[in-house]
Amino acid sequence: MKPQLLKGTRDFLPEQISKRKYIFNTIEKVFKKYAFAQIETPAMEALATLSGKYGDEGDKLLFKILNNGDFLEKADENALTTRNSYALASSIAKRGLRYDLTVPFARFVVLHQNEITFPFKRYQIQPVWRADRPQKGRYQEFYQCDADVVGSDSLIYEAELASIYHEVFKALGISVDIKINNRKILFGIAEAVGIEDKFMDMTVAIDKLDKIGADGVEKELLERGITAEQAKLILEMLSVKSHQELKAFFKEGSEGLKGVAEIESVFQLSKVNTGLDNLKYDVKLARGLSYYTGCIFEVALDKEVHPEITMGSIGGGGRYDNLTGSFGMPGLSGVGISFGAERIYDVLEELNLFPADVIDQAAIVMMAFDDQSLEWAFYVGQMLRNEGIAVDVYPDPGKLKKQIKYAADKKVKYAGIIGEEEVRTKTISLKNLISGEQMAYNLETLTELLKQEK
Amino acid sequence: MKPQLLKGTRDFLPEQISKRKYIFNTIEKVFKKYAFAQIETPAMEALATLSGKYGDEGDKLLFKILNNGDFLEKADENALTTRNSYALASSIAKRGLRYDLTVPFARFVVLHQNEITFPFKRYQIQPVWRADRPQKGRYQEFYQCDADVVGSDSLIYEAELASIYHEVFKALGISVDIKINNRKILFGIAEAVGIEDKFMDMTVAIDKLDKIGADGVEKELLERGITAEQAKLILEMLSVKSHQELKAFFKEGSEGLKGVAEIESVFQLSKVNTGLDNLKYDVKLARGLSYYTGCIFEVALDKEVHPEITMGSIGGGGRYDNLTGSFGMPGLSGVGISFGAERIYDVLEELNLFPADVIDQAAIVMMAFDDQSLEWAFYVGQMLRNEGIAVDVYPDPGKLKKQIKYAADKKVKYAGIIGEEEVRTKTISLKNLISGEQMAYNLETLTELLKQEK
């Protein structure tokens, strides 16, 4: 049979693994500095845990795992007779694949509430699965990378998460805008206009401002039953340059003012980190997800620095108030952020920002001219490995051409060449495969050289 | 709803993650020193790739993923009518979860044969899924950790893999026996007795020697149609103490002699690594898997050093000749080993061998008495983080008791306490939560102290 890869899935070759690990390690290092601890949850969750959490669309995109054994024995007879796939599925599949990291995390927090310390700061880097139609840049199996704190409503955490974004992207060499807004401010706008009942309609329209412009939003607001006068006031508020300006529109004690105060606190705390000059208030930032209740974050490339790249957001998050409610633990406030690792990979690739030494190569490939020489070549290799140096040994003695090609294909810098003469004199002919230079070393001087280059 | 975890699956809490990573990092470091490169394959493979590769039992244990959408539309009508689950499955599920790392690796090698360099040395550390009945120590989702070389029949690689086993377990502090045998020797035994046609029967019986003893094996051999005289000769050969002794039983040009020569070469090459004194020839080692064709490895705890632990093998592997044959690429020889990571975890736990600092803790938790102090506490935290120190900041100012308990629960060593006085004098009261000592520091001296302790 011909080997095949399922559509929407990928193999990762060594070079890709090295680059992916570079991204994840950079992020993890910062997470740890901010005292976030890693957890993992299983790929398989009960479908009862996952169903109904992602809307009707999400439910359709869940991968369901067929029960093992004679699964038809307990199948829904009616669904079978009427050939109703949807109704049948729940009777023949009780497991599903993780669709995101958030719902399993909520399940985890409730299940382990007596084993963890609140506020609980966790990060999680694991694949998720979605039965989306595969297309360029959209996979059915991809990694998510989340950090969340649950069990506190302190704005300290908003400031920490903004700093984490800042530090990670700085370390990766990507210039970004970290946009912040607050759901309470968005609600305050609805409040100020007197359309609290149309808050979600308004938010959905605002969310499209970047795409369809002010005129487009106005049109959409009118279509959603908001008057022209109300729409005008909304657009006026959306044109402010800072959260401070919004105070003029909001009444004492309003949600809107609370939102402004929260943003002010986050900016105040963030000033501490002198490097954090790219946290920017953006009144237009709404994000589609309806479960946010406080601050909202989104990270985008700084268009002035990276004008050549068109790329959606590479990070996002916010505060939510009821993550664990559906698992019987209401009232737990949390805030979290997510890194779009797959997109970050593409950005680093496009900007050529992966470090030159990102790929783990052996320092040297040992090569032998004949069987007798191979033993000394192998011995040298083992001695170097004992010193912590990564060594490859070409297994088939003989002509050098093939062996040099092997080393060059793997982008290894040095060839350690062994023939009769080297065995007799206990030396190694070291060839630099970049410069072409060749020189004799003994084991001691070779070890020294390779250790210095590490 | 009550949160639930599927039977046979596990959540990993931060402490478990740290310990698991310690094991994987230790193994990876050695893999890299021997120039093995990491790859990853998707969790979901085409069922056509997985089916028929693990025998009938294995096929039953594959987790199959229900096709999305109206899967009944293309369902096998006959199977539906006759309520035949087995026949129906293949028409409503085209995807399955990875059952091991070997078959996906074979599929990977054939698919990417033009992108990789042979001999291809790869390692892979990923979860696999099996619908086994869950029980203590047996999970439906667990990690495998494999290193293989394909595209060469050189015994250099057997020697390297033995060294990898040696170095990893030495680094973990576990004393092990690395047992080696060769399928050709086992075949040679059958050859010497004249029962080549009963080779598999004989191997299956030999495999049980440790469990059922010589009498048991003899009985089983007789049951499988081997004569008493033949069984006696087999048991005589099984009683040798070294591979050298077997030469007396094998004819010139026999498979048996080839096997002995291979073992000799591996020992010869392994002598190079002076530490490798735990590679032991074991004529009884057969391993159940029938696809091995050359050397076979198995790693077990050294019973003299660790008599208190009863544990099966914690590693195993061997050479195979036709890994990729079923994907249309015959004749590719390979050799690989596997680490039983889940069992190694249990051994390290039982022997208390995880290093004391295995768990990534923040160096310090910053605490404040009141809202005014929190800002200075947060500032100090950020300044320490800028120096690469892992810091947690307790978000709710107030009584110390709760804050100290938080730090103690997370096993953090220091509390950085900030009150009015500290804000005024720009100092930090540092409390060592182990000794109880408390002393005032300024930011500079505190940074110095915490950097030294890293």
Short mmCIF file of C-alpha atoms in Angstrom, two decimals, chain B:
data_model
loop_
_atom_site.label_atom_id
_atom_site.label_comp_id
_atom_site.label_asym_id
_atom_site.label_seq_id
_atom_site.Cartn_x
_atom_site.Cartn_y
_atom_site.Cartn_z
CA MET B 1 -22.45 17.95 35.68
CA LYS B 2 -19.75 16.22 37.67
CA PRO B 3 -16.30 16.46 36.17
CA GLN B 4 -15.00 13.08 35.06
CA LEU B 5 -11.84 11.59 33.67
CA LEU B 6 -12.21 8.64 31.29
CA LYS B 7 -11.04 5.32 32.72
CA GLY B 8 -7.52 4.56 31.60
CA THR B 9 -6.63 8.22 31.09
CA ARG B 10 -4.78 10.58 33.41
CA ASP B 11 -4.31 14.24 34.16
CA PHE B 12 -0.76 15.26 34.99
CA LEU B 13 -0.34 17.83 37.75
CA PRO B 14 2.66 20.18 37.78
CA GLU B 15 4.78 17.94 40.00
CA GLN B 16 4.12 14.94 37.76
CA ILE B 17 4.90 16.98 34.67
CA SER B 18 8.24 18.06 36.16
CA LYS B 19 9.14 14.48 36.97
CA ARG B 20 8.07 13.17 33.59
CA LYS B 21 10.05 15.91 31.85
CA TYR B 22 13.10 15.03 33.93
CA ILE B 23 12.94 11.50 32.53
CA PHE B 24 12.31 12.57 28.94
CA ASN B 25 14.99 15.29 29.07
CA THR B 26 17.54 12.83 30.44
CA ILE B 27 16.78 10.40 27.63
CA GLU B 28 16.70 13.12 24.95
CA LYS B 29 20.05 14.50 25.99
CA VAL B 30 21.66 11.11 25.38
CA PHE B 31 19.75 10.56 22.12
CA LYS B 32 21.13 13.86 20.86
CA LYS B 33 24.68 13.00 21.89
CA TYR B 34 24.37 9.99 19.62
CA ALA B 35 23.04 12.19 16.78
CA PHE B 36 19.46 10.97 16.87
CA ALA B 37 16.99 13.62 15.67
CA GLN B 38 13.42 14.02 16.83
CA ILE B 39 10.34 13.64 14.65
CA GLU B 40 6.63 13.71 15.41
CA THR B 41 3.74 12.09 13.60
CA PRO B 42 0.06 12.94 13.98
CA ALA B 43 -2.12 11.20 16.57
CA MET B 44 -4.61 10.37 13.82
CA GLU B 45 -3.54 7.96 11.10
CA ALA B 46 -5.60 6.40 8.32
CA LEU B 47 -7.05 3.14 9.66
CA ALA B 48 -5.69 1.56 6.49
CA THR B 49 -2.20 2.39 7.78
CA LEU B 50 -2.80 0.85 11.21
CA SER B 51 -5.05 -2.13 10.50
CA GLY B 52 -3.47 -5.56 10.15
CA LYS B 53 -0.18 -4.39 11.62
CA TYR B 54 -0.66 -5.56 15.20
CA GLY B 55 -2.40 -8.91 14.73
CA ASP B 56 -6.06 -9.62 15.39
CA GLU B 57 -5.76 -8.68 19.06
CA GLY B 58 -4.14 -5.36 18.17
CA ASP B 59 -6.81 -4.57 15.60
CA LYS B 60 -9.43 -4.89 18.32
CA LEU B 61 -7.52 -2.46 20.52
CA LEU B 62 -7.34 0.32 17.94
CA PHE B 63 -9.35 3.40 18.79
CA LYS B 64 -11.33 4.29 15.68
CA ILE B 65 -12.61 7.79 14.99
CA LEU B 66 -16.14 8.17 13.73
CA ASN B 67 -16.33 9.93 10.35
CA ASN B 68 -17.78 13.40 10.68
CA GLY B 69 -21.08 14.57 9.29
CA ASP B 70 -23.70 12.10 8.08
CA PHE B 71 -21.50 9.05 8.44
CA LEU B 72 -24.40 6.62 7.92
CA GLU B 73 -24.79 7.81 4.36
CA LYS B 74 -21.81 5.75 3.28
CA ALA B 75 -22.24 3.01 5.85
CA ASP B 76 -22.17 -0.62 4.80
CA GLU B 77 -25.90 -1.41 4.36
CA ASN B 78 -25.44 -5.10 4.93
CA ALA B 79 -23.49 -4.56 8.14
CA LEU B 80 -26.20 -2.18 9.36
CA THR B 81 -28.98 -4.61 8.62
CA THR B 82 -27.23 -7.53 10.27
CA ARG B 83 -26.05 -5.34 13.16
CA ASN B 84 -22.44 -6.38 12.51
CA SER B 85 -20.30 -3.86 14.44
CA TYR B 86 -17.03 -5.22 13.12
CA ALA B 87 -18.02 -4.97 9.49
CA LEU B 88 -19.74 -1.62 9.99
CA ALA B 89 -16.73 0.04 11.64
CA SER B 90 -14.61 0.23 8.51
CA SER B 91 -17.37 1.99 6.60
CA ILE B 92 -18.05 4.66 9.24
CA ALA B 93 -14.51 5.26 10.55
CA LYS B 94 -11.52 5.92 8.33
CA ARG B 95 -9.23 7.32 11.02
CA GLY B 96 -7.61 5.69 14.02
CA LEU B 97 -5.43 6.78 16.92
CA ARG B 98 -1.73 5.88 16.84
CA TYR B 99 -1.28 2.48 18.53
CA ASP B 100 2.52 2.61 18.72
CA LEU B 101 5.35 4.73 17.29
CA THR B 102 6.79 2.04 15.01
CA VAL B 103 4.13 1.78 12.30
CA PRO B 104 3.75 5.58 11.96
CA PHE B 105 7.56 5.78 11.78
CA ALA B 106 7.62 3.23 8.96
CA ARG B 107 4.91 5.19 7.15
CA PHE B 108 6.93 8.39 7.76
CA VAL B 109 10.18 6.93 6.37
CA VAL B 110 8.53 5.81 3.14
CA LEU B 111 6.58 9.04 2.70
CA HIS B 112 9.59 11.27 3.35
CA GLN B 113 12.31 9.07 1.85
CA ASN B 114 13.49 11.90 -0.40
CA GLU B 115 13.65 14.47 2.40
CA ILE B 116 15.70 12.47 4.88
CA THR B 117 19.29 11.23 4.89
CA PHE B 118 19.99 7.52 5.35
CA PRO B 119 21.01 5.97 7.67
CA PHE B 120 18.21 7.88 9.37
CA LYS B 121 18.55 8.12 13.15
CA ARG B 122 15.32 9.29 14.71
CA TYR B 123 13.75 9.44 18.13
CA GLN B 124 10.13 10.01 18.98
CA ILE B 125 8.41 10.65 22.29
CA GLN B 126 4.64 10.77 21.94
CA PRO B 127 1.49 9.29 23.43
CA VAL B 128 -0.17 6.21 21.98
CA TRP B 129 -3.68 4.86 22.52
CA ARG B 130 -4.88 1.32 23.13
CA ALA B 131 -8.35 0.16 24.08
CA ASP B 132 -6.95 -2.24 26.68
CA ARG B 133 -9.01 -2.92 29.77
CA PRO B 134 -7.72 -0.26 32.19
CA GLN B 135 -6.06 -1.54 35.34
CA LYS B 136 -3.34 -0.51 37.78
CA GLY B 137 -0.35 0.62 35.73
CA ARG B 138 -2.09 0.01 32.40
CA TYR B 139 -3.52 3.00 30.61
CA GLN B 140 -5.44 3.59 27.40
CA GLU B 141 -3.29 6.65 26.71
CA PHE B 142 0.41 6.51 27.53
CA TYR B 143 3.76 7.71 26.24
CA GLN B 144 6.22 5.73 24.21
CA CYS B 145 9.83 6.73 23.76
CA ASP B 146 11.70 5.14 20.86
CA ALA B 147 15.01 5.54 19.05
CA ASP B 148 15.62 3.78 15.74
CA VAL B 149 18.13 3.80 12.89
CA VAL B 150 16.97 2.66 9.48
CA GLY B 151 18.92 2.18 6.30
CA SER B 152 21.98 0.33 7.56
CA ASP B 153 22.77 -3.11 8.91
CA SER B 154 25.95 -1.96 10.65
CA LEU B 155 26.48 -3.33 14.16
CA ILE B 156 27.86 0.08 15.10
CA TYR B 157 24.26 0.95 15.84
CA GLU B 158 23.69 -2.00 18.15
CA ALA B 159 26.73 -0.80 20.09
CA GLU B 160 25.44 2.78 20.14
CA LEU B 161 22.01 1.73 21.34
CA ALA B 162 23.52 -0.38 24.13
CA SER B 163 25.56 2.67 25.14
CA ILE B 164 22.46 4.85 25.10
CA TYR B 165 20.71 2.45 27.46
CA HIS B 166 23.76 2.45 29.67
CA GLU B 167 24.13 6.22 29.79
CA VAL B 168 20.46 6.96 30.35
CA PHE B 169 20.02 4.60 33.26
CA LYS B 170 23.30 5.70 34.76
CA ALA B 171 22.13 9.32 34.58
CA LEU B 172 18.84 8.35 36.21
CA GLY B 173 20.65 6.46 38.97
CA ILE B 174 19.05 3.10 38.22
CA SER B 175 21.27 -0.01 38.08
CA VAL B 176 20.22 -2.22 35.21
CA ASP B 177 21.21 -5.28 33.25
CA ILE B 178 21.23 -4.69 29.51
CA LYS B 179 20.53 -8.14 28.13
CA ILE B 180 21.42 -8.97 24.57
CA ASN B 181 20.72 -11.95 22.37
CA ASN B 182 20.32 -12.55 18.66
CA ARG B 183 17.45 -14.05 16.75
CA LYS B 184 19.98 -15.81 14.51
CA ILE B 185 21.32 -17.65 17.57
CA LEU B 186 17.81 -18.72 18.50
CA PHE B 187 17.35 -19.92 14.95
CA GLY B 188 20.75 -21.57 15.18
CA ILE B 189 19.50 -23.56 18.15
CA ALA B 190 16.54 -24.77 16.13
CA GLU B 191 18.95 -25.50 13.28
CA ALA B 192 21.30 -27.48 15.52
CA VAL B 193 18.38 -29.57 16.76
CA GLY B 194 16.90 -29.93 13.28
CA ILE B 195 13.58 -28.29 14.02
CA GLU B 196 13.79 -25.19 11.82
CA ASP B 197 10.10 -25.68 10.99
CA LYS B 198 9.20 -25.37 14.69
CA PHE B 199 11.35 -22.28 15.27
CA MET B 200 8.48 -20.03 16.39
CA ASP B 201 7.05 -22.72 18.68
CA MET B 202 10.47 -23.14 20.25
CA THR B 203 10.95 -19.39 20.65
CA VAL B 204 7.61 -18.93 22.34
CA ALA B 205 8.51 -21.67 24.82
CA ILE B 206 12.01 -20.28 25.48
CA ASP B 207 10.51 -16.83 26.09
CA LYS B 208 8.80 -18.28 29.16
CA LEU B 209 11.93 -19.75 30.75
CA ASP B 210 12.16 -17.11 33.48
CA LYS B 211 8.51 -17.59 34.37
CA ILE B 212 8.01 -21.36 34.19
CA GLY B 213 11.56 -22.71 34.58
CA ALA B 214 13.41 -25.40 32.63
CA ASP B 215 10.87 -28.11 33.48
CA GLY B 216 8.03 -25.93 32.30
CA VAL B 217 9.81 -25.13 29.05
CA GLU B 218 10.57 -28.80 28.48
CA LYS B 219 6.91 -29.68 28.99
CA GLU B 220 5.84 -26.94 26.61
CA LEU B 221 8.38 -28.06 23.98
CA LEU B 222 7.05 -31.60 24.15
CA GLU B 223 3.47 -30.35 23.84
CA ARG B 224 4.51 -28.50 20.72
CA GLY B 225 5.67 -31.72 19.07
CA ILE B 226 9.38 -31.53 19.86
CA THR B 227 10.93 -34.83 20.94
CA ALA B 228 12.40 -35.38 24.42
CA GLU B 229 15.88 -35.73 22.95
CA GLN B 230 15.55 -32.49 21.01
CA ALA B 231 14.20 -30.69 24.08
CA LYS B 232 17.17 -31.91 26.11
CA LEU B 233 19.62 -30.52 23.56
CA ILE B 234 17.74 -27.20 23.49
CA LEU B 235 17.88 -26.90 27.26
CA GLU B 236 21.59 -27.76 27.21
CA MET B 237 22.21 -24.87 24.85
CA LEU B 238 20.04 -22.60 26.97
CA SER B 239 22.25 -23.27 29.97
CA VAL B 240 25.40 -21.72 28.47
CA LYS B 241 26.89 -18.80 30.34
CA SER B 242 28.28 -16.99 27.31
CA HIS B 243 27.72 -16.77 23.57
CA GLN B 244 31.21 -18.20 23.04
CA GLU B 245 30.13 -21.60 24.42
CA LEU B 246 27.47 -21.86 21.74
CA LYS B 247 30.08 -22.12 18.99
CA ALA B 248 30.58 -25.79 19.89
CA PHE B 249 26.95 -26.52 18.95
CA PHE B 250 26.81 -24.65 15.64
CA LYS B 251 28.07 -25.79 12.24
CA GLU B 252 30.31 -23.79 9.94
CA GLY B 253 28.22 -21.35 7.87
CA SER B 254 25.14 -21.75 10.06
CA GLU B 255 22.82 -18.94 11.09
CA GLY B 256 23.78 -19.69 14.67
CA LEU B 257 27.45 -18.92 14.05
CA LYS B 258 26.50 -15.69 12.28
CA GLY B 259 24.50 -14.69 15.33
CA VAL B 260 27.42 -15.45 17.65
CA ALA B 261 29.72 -13.36 15.43
CA GLU B 262 27.29 -10.45 15.58
CA ILE B 263 27.13 -10.60 19.37
CA GLU B 264 30.94 -10.74 19.45
CA SER B 265 31.19 -7.60 17.34
CA VAL B 266 28.74 -5.71 19.54
CA PHE B 267 30.70 -6.67 22.66
CA GLN B 268 33.94 -5.72 20.92
CA LEU B 269 32.61 -2.28 20.00
CA SER B 270 31.01 -1.82 23.41
CA LYS B 271 34.27 -2.48 25.21
CA VAL B 272 35.29 0.94 23.95
CA ASN B 273 32.91 2.50 26.41
CA THR B 274 34.71 1.54 29.59
CA GLY B 275 31.67 2.13 31.75
CA LEU B 276 29.54 -0.33 29.86
CA ASP B 277 29.99 -3.35 32.13
CA ASN B 278 26.32 -4.23 32.34
CA LEU B 279 25.79 -5.52 28.81
CA LYS B 280 25.10 -9.20 29.38
CA TYR B 281 24.61 -12.05 26.99
CA ASP B 282 21.36 -13.89 27.70
CA VAL B 283 20.63 -16.89 25.50
CA LYS B 284 17.12 -17.16 26.98
CA LEU B 285 16.12 -13.69 25.76
CA ALA B 286 13.65 -14.19 22.94
CA ARG B 287 11.04 -11.41 23.19
CA GLY B 288 7.65 -12.18 21.83
CA LEU B 289 7.74 -9.96 18.78
CA SER B 290 8.34 -11.98 15.68
CA TYR B 291 9.70 -9.21 13.48
CA TYR B 292 13.18 -9.14 15.01
CA THR B 293 15.82 -10.67 12.78
CA GLY B 294 19.16 -9.85 14.46
CA CYS B 295 20.20 -8.57 17.88
CA ILE B 296 17.56 -8.33 20.59
CA PHE B 297 17.77 -6.11 23.67
CA GLU B 298 15.98 -6.04 26.95
CA VAL B 299 16.67 -3.93 30.02
CA ALA B 300 15.77 -5.06 33.51
CA LEU B 301 16.56 -3.74 36.96
CA ASP B 302 19.73 -5.19 38.46
CA LYS B 303 18.13 -7.41 41.10
CA GLU B 304 21.21 -7.38 43.31
CA VAL B 305 21.20 -3.60 43.57
CA HIS B 306 17.44 -3.12 43.69
CA PRO B 307 16.10 -6.32 45.29
CA GLU B 308 13.11 -4.48 46.76
CA ILE B 309 11.43 -3.79 43.43
CA THR B 310 9.50 -6.23 41.30
CA MET B 311 9.23 -4.79 37.84
CA GLY B 312 9.18 -6.21 34.33
CA SER B 313 11.49 -4.96 31.61
CA ILE B 314 11.96 -1.19 31.41
CA GLY B 315 13.33 -1.20 27.88
CA GLY B 316 13.59 -3.41 24.85
CA GLY B 317 14.29 -3.51 21.17
CA GLY B 318 16.18 -5.16 18.40
CA ARG B 319 16.99 -5.35 14.71
CA TYR B 320 14.35 -5.89 12.09
CA ASP B 321 14.71 -6.29 8.34
CA ASN B 322 11.45 -5.26 6.86
CA LEU B 323 9.94 -2.34 8.76
CA THR B 324 8.81 -0.48 5.66
CA GLY B 325 7.96 -3.42 3.44
CA SER B 326 4.23 -3.10 3.91
CA PHE B 327 4.45 0.49 2.65
CA GLY B 328 6.20 -0.51 -0.53
CA MET B 329 9.83 -0.02 0.47
CA PRO B 330 11.32 -3.47 1.10
CA GLY B 331 14.81 -4.40 2.22
CA LEU B 332 15.44 -1.52 4.61
CA SER B 333 17.22 -2.83 7.69
CA GLY B 334 16.77 -1.08 10.99
CA VAL B 335 17.45 -1.39 14.69
CA GLY B 336 15.73 0.35 17.54
CA ILE B 337 15.17 0.55 21.25
CA SER B 338 12.35 1.70 23.41
CA PHE B 339 12.24 3.11 26.95
CA GLY B 340 9.40 2.10 29.25
CA ALA B 341 8.93 5.65 30.49
CA GLU B 342 5.86 4.95 32.61
CA ARG B 343 7.60 2.11 34.45
CA ILE B 344 10.81 4.12 34.81
CA TYR B 345 8.71 6.82 36.51
CA ASP B 346 7.40 4.28 39.01
CA VAL B 347 10.91 2.95 39.69
CA LEU B 348 12.33 6.43 40.30
CA GLU B 349 9.40 7.23 42.58
CA GLU B 350 9.77 3.99 44.54
CA LEU B 351 13.54 4.39 44.90
CA ASN B 352 13.16 8.09 45.68
CA LEU B 353 15.59 8.91 42.89
CA PHE B 354 14.05 12.10 41.51
CA PRO B 355 16.47 14.98 42.21
CA ALA B 356 15.42 17.30 45.02
CA ASP B 357 15.17 20.26 42.63
CA VAL B 358 13.22 18.39 39.96
CA ILE B 359 10.17 20.58 40.50
CA ASP B 360 10.28 24.04 38.94
CA GLN B 361 9.35 26.37 41.75
CA ALA B 362 9.38 30.12 41.85
CA ALA B 363 12.37 31.33 43.87
CA ILE B 364 10.21 33.74 45.87
CA VAL B 365 6.62 34.81 46.49
CA MET B 366 6.18 38.55 46.92
CA MET B 367 3.60 39.50 49.57
CA ALA B 368 2.09 42.82 50.61
CA PHE B 369 0.31 43.98 53.77
CA ASP B 370 -1.86 46.54 52.02
CA ASP B 371 -2.81 47.94 48.61
CA GLN B 372 -0.13 50.63 48.72
CA SER B 373 2.57 48.06 49.39
CA LEU B 374 1.41 45.80 46.59
CA GLU B 375 2.74 48.15 43.96
CA TRP B 376 6.27 48.01 45.39
CA ALA B 377 5.95 44.25 45.83
CA PHE B 378 4.96 43.93 42.17
CA TYR B 379 7.77 46.27 41.13
CA VAL B 380 10.34 44.18 43.02
CA GLY B 381 8.89 41.05 41.40
CA GLN B 382 9.23 42.51 37.91
CA MET B 383 12.79 43.67 38.56
CA LEU B 384 13.75 40.18 39.76
CA ARG B 385 12.08 38.62 36.72
CA ASN B 386 14.10 40.95 34.51
CA GLU B 387 17.15 39.26 36.02
CA GLY B 388 15.79 35.85 35.03
CA ILE B 389 14.53 34.90 38.48
CA ALA B 390 11.20 33.05 38.73
CA VAL B 391 8.87 35.09 40.92
CA ASP B 392 5.30 34.75 42.09
CA VAL B 393 3.35 37.73 43.44
CA TYR B 394 0.47 37.03 45.81
CA PRO B 395 -2.42 39.05 44.45
CA ASP B 396 -4.42 39.90 47.60
CA PRO B 397 -2.66 42.15 50.12
CA GLY B 398 -3.52 41.56 53.75
CA LYS B 399 -2.78 39.10 56.52
CA LEU B 400 0.44 37.20 56.06
CA LYS B 401 -0.83 33.85 57.28
CA LYS B 402 -2.80 33.08 54.14
CA GLN B 403 0.00 34.32 51.90
CA ILE B 404 2.66 32.28 53.70
CA LYS B 405 0.45 29.21 53.42
CA TYR B 406 0.18 29.79 49.66
CA ALA B 407 3.98 29.90 49.35
CA ALA B 408 4.45 26.89 51.62
CA ASP B 409 1.85 24.83 49.71
CA LYS B 410 3.79 25.52 46.53
CA LYS B 411 7.05 24.63 48.32
CA VAL B 412 8.62 28.00 47.54
CA LYS B 413 11.63 28.78 49.72
CA TYR B 414 11.37 32.54 50.20
CA ALA B 415 8.67 35.08 51.02
CA GLY B 416 9.43 38.70 50.09
CA ILE B 417 7.34 40.68 52.53
CA ILE B 418 6.40 44.30 51.88
CA GLY B 419 4.69 46.68 54.33
CA GLU B 420 4.66 50.45 54.88
CA GLU B 421 8.16 50.39 56.32
CA GLU B 422 9.63 48.48 53.37
CA VAL B 423 7.95 50.81 50.88
CA ARG B 424 9.41 53.83 52.70
CA THR B 425 12.93 52.42 52.91
CA LYS B 426 12.77 50.66 49.52
CA THR B 427 13.65 47.33 51.12
CA ILE B 428 12.29 43.81 51.18
CA SER B 429 11.89 41.69 54.32
CA LEU B 430 13.03 38.29 53.15
CA LYS B 431 11.72 35.32 55.10
CA ASN B 432 13.28 31.90 54.57
CA LEU B 433 10.25 29.62 54.85
CA ILE B 434 12.36 26.60 55.69
CA SER B 435 14.53 28.04 58.47
CA GLY B 436 12.10 30.79 59.52
CA GLU B 437 14.90 33.38 59.41
CA GLN B 438 13.97 36.88 58.33
CA MET B 439 16.23 39.73 57.17
CA ALA B 440 15.96 43.02 55.29
CA TYR B 441 17.46 43.31 51.80
CA ASN B 442 17.52 46.00 49.20
CA LEU B 443 16.71 45.15 45.60
CA GLU B 444 20.36 44.78 44.67
CA THR B 445 21.36 42.43 47.48
CA LEU B 446 18.16 40.43 47.08
CA THR B 447 18.82 39.97 43.37
CA GLU B 448 22.34 38.84 44.15
CA LEU B 449 21.16 36.30 46.73
CA LEU B 450 18.46 34.79 44.51
CA LYS B 451 20.77 34.61 41.50
CA GLN B 452 23.31 32.70 43.55
CA GLU B 453 20.69 30.21 44.66
CA LYS B 454 19.59 29.47 41.10
#
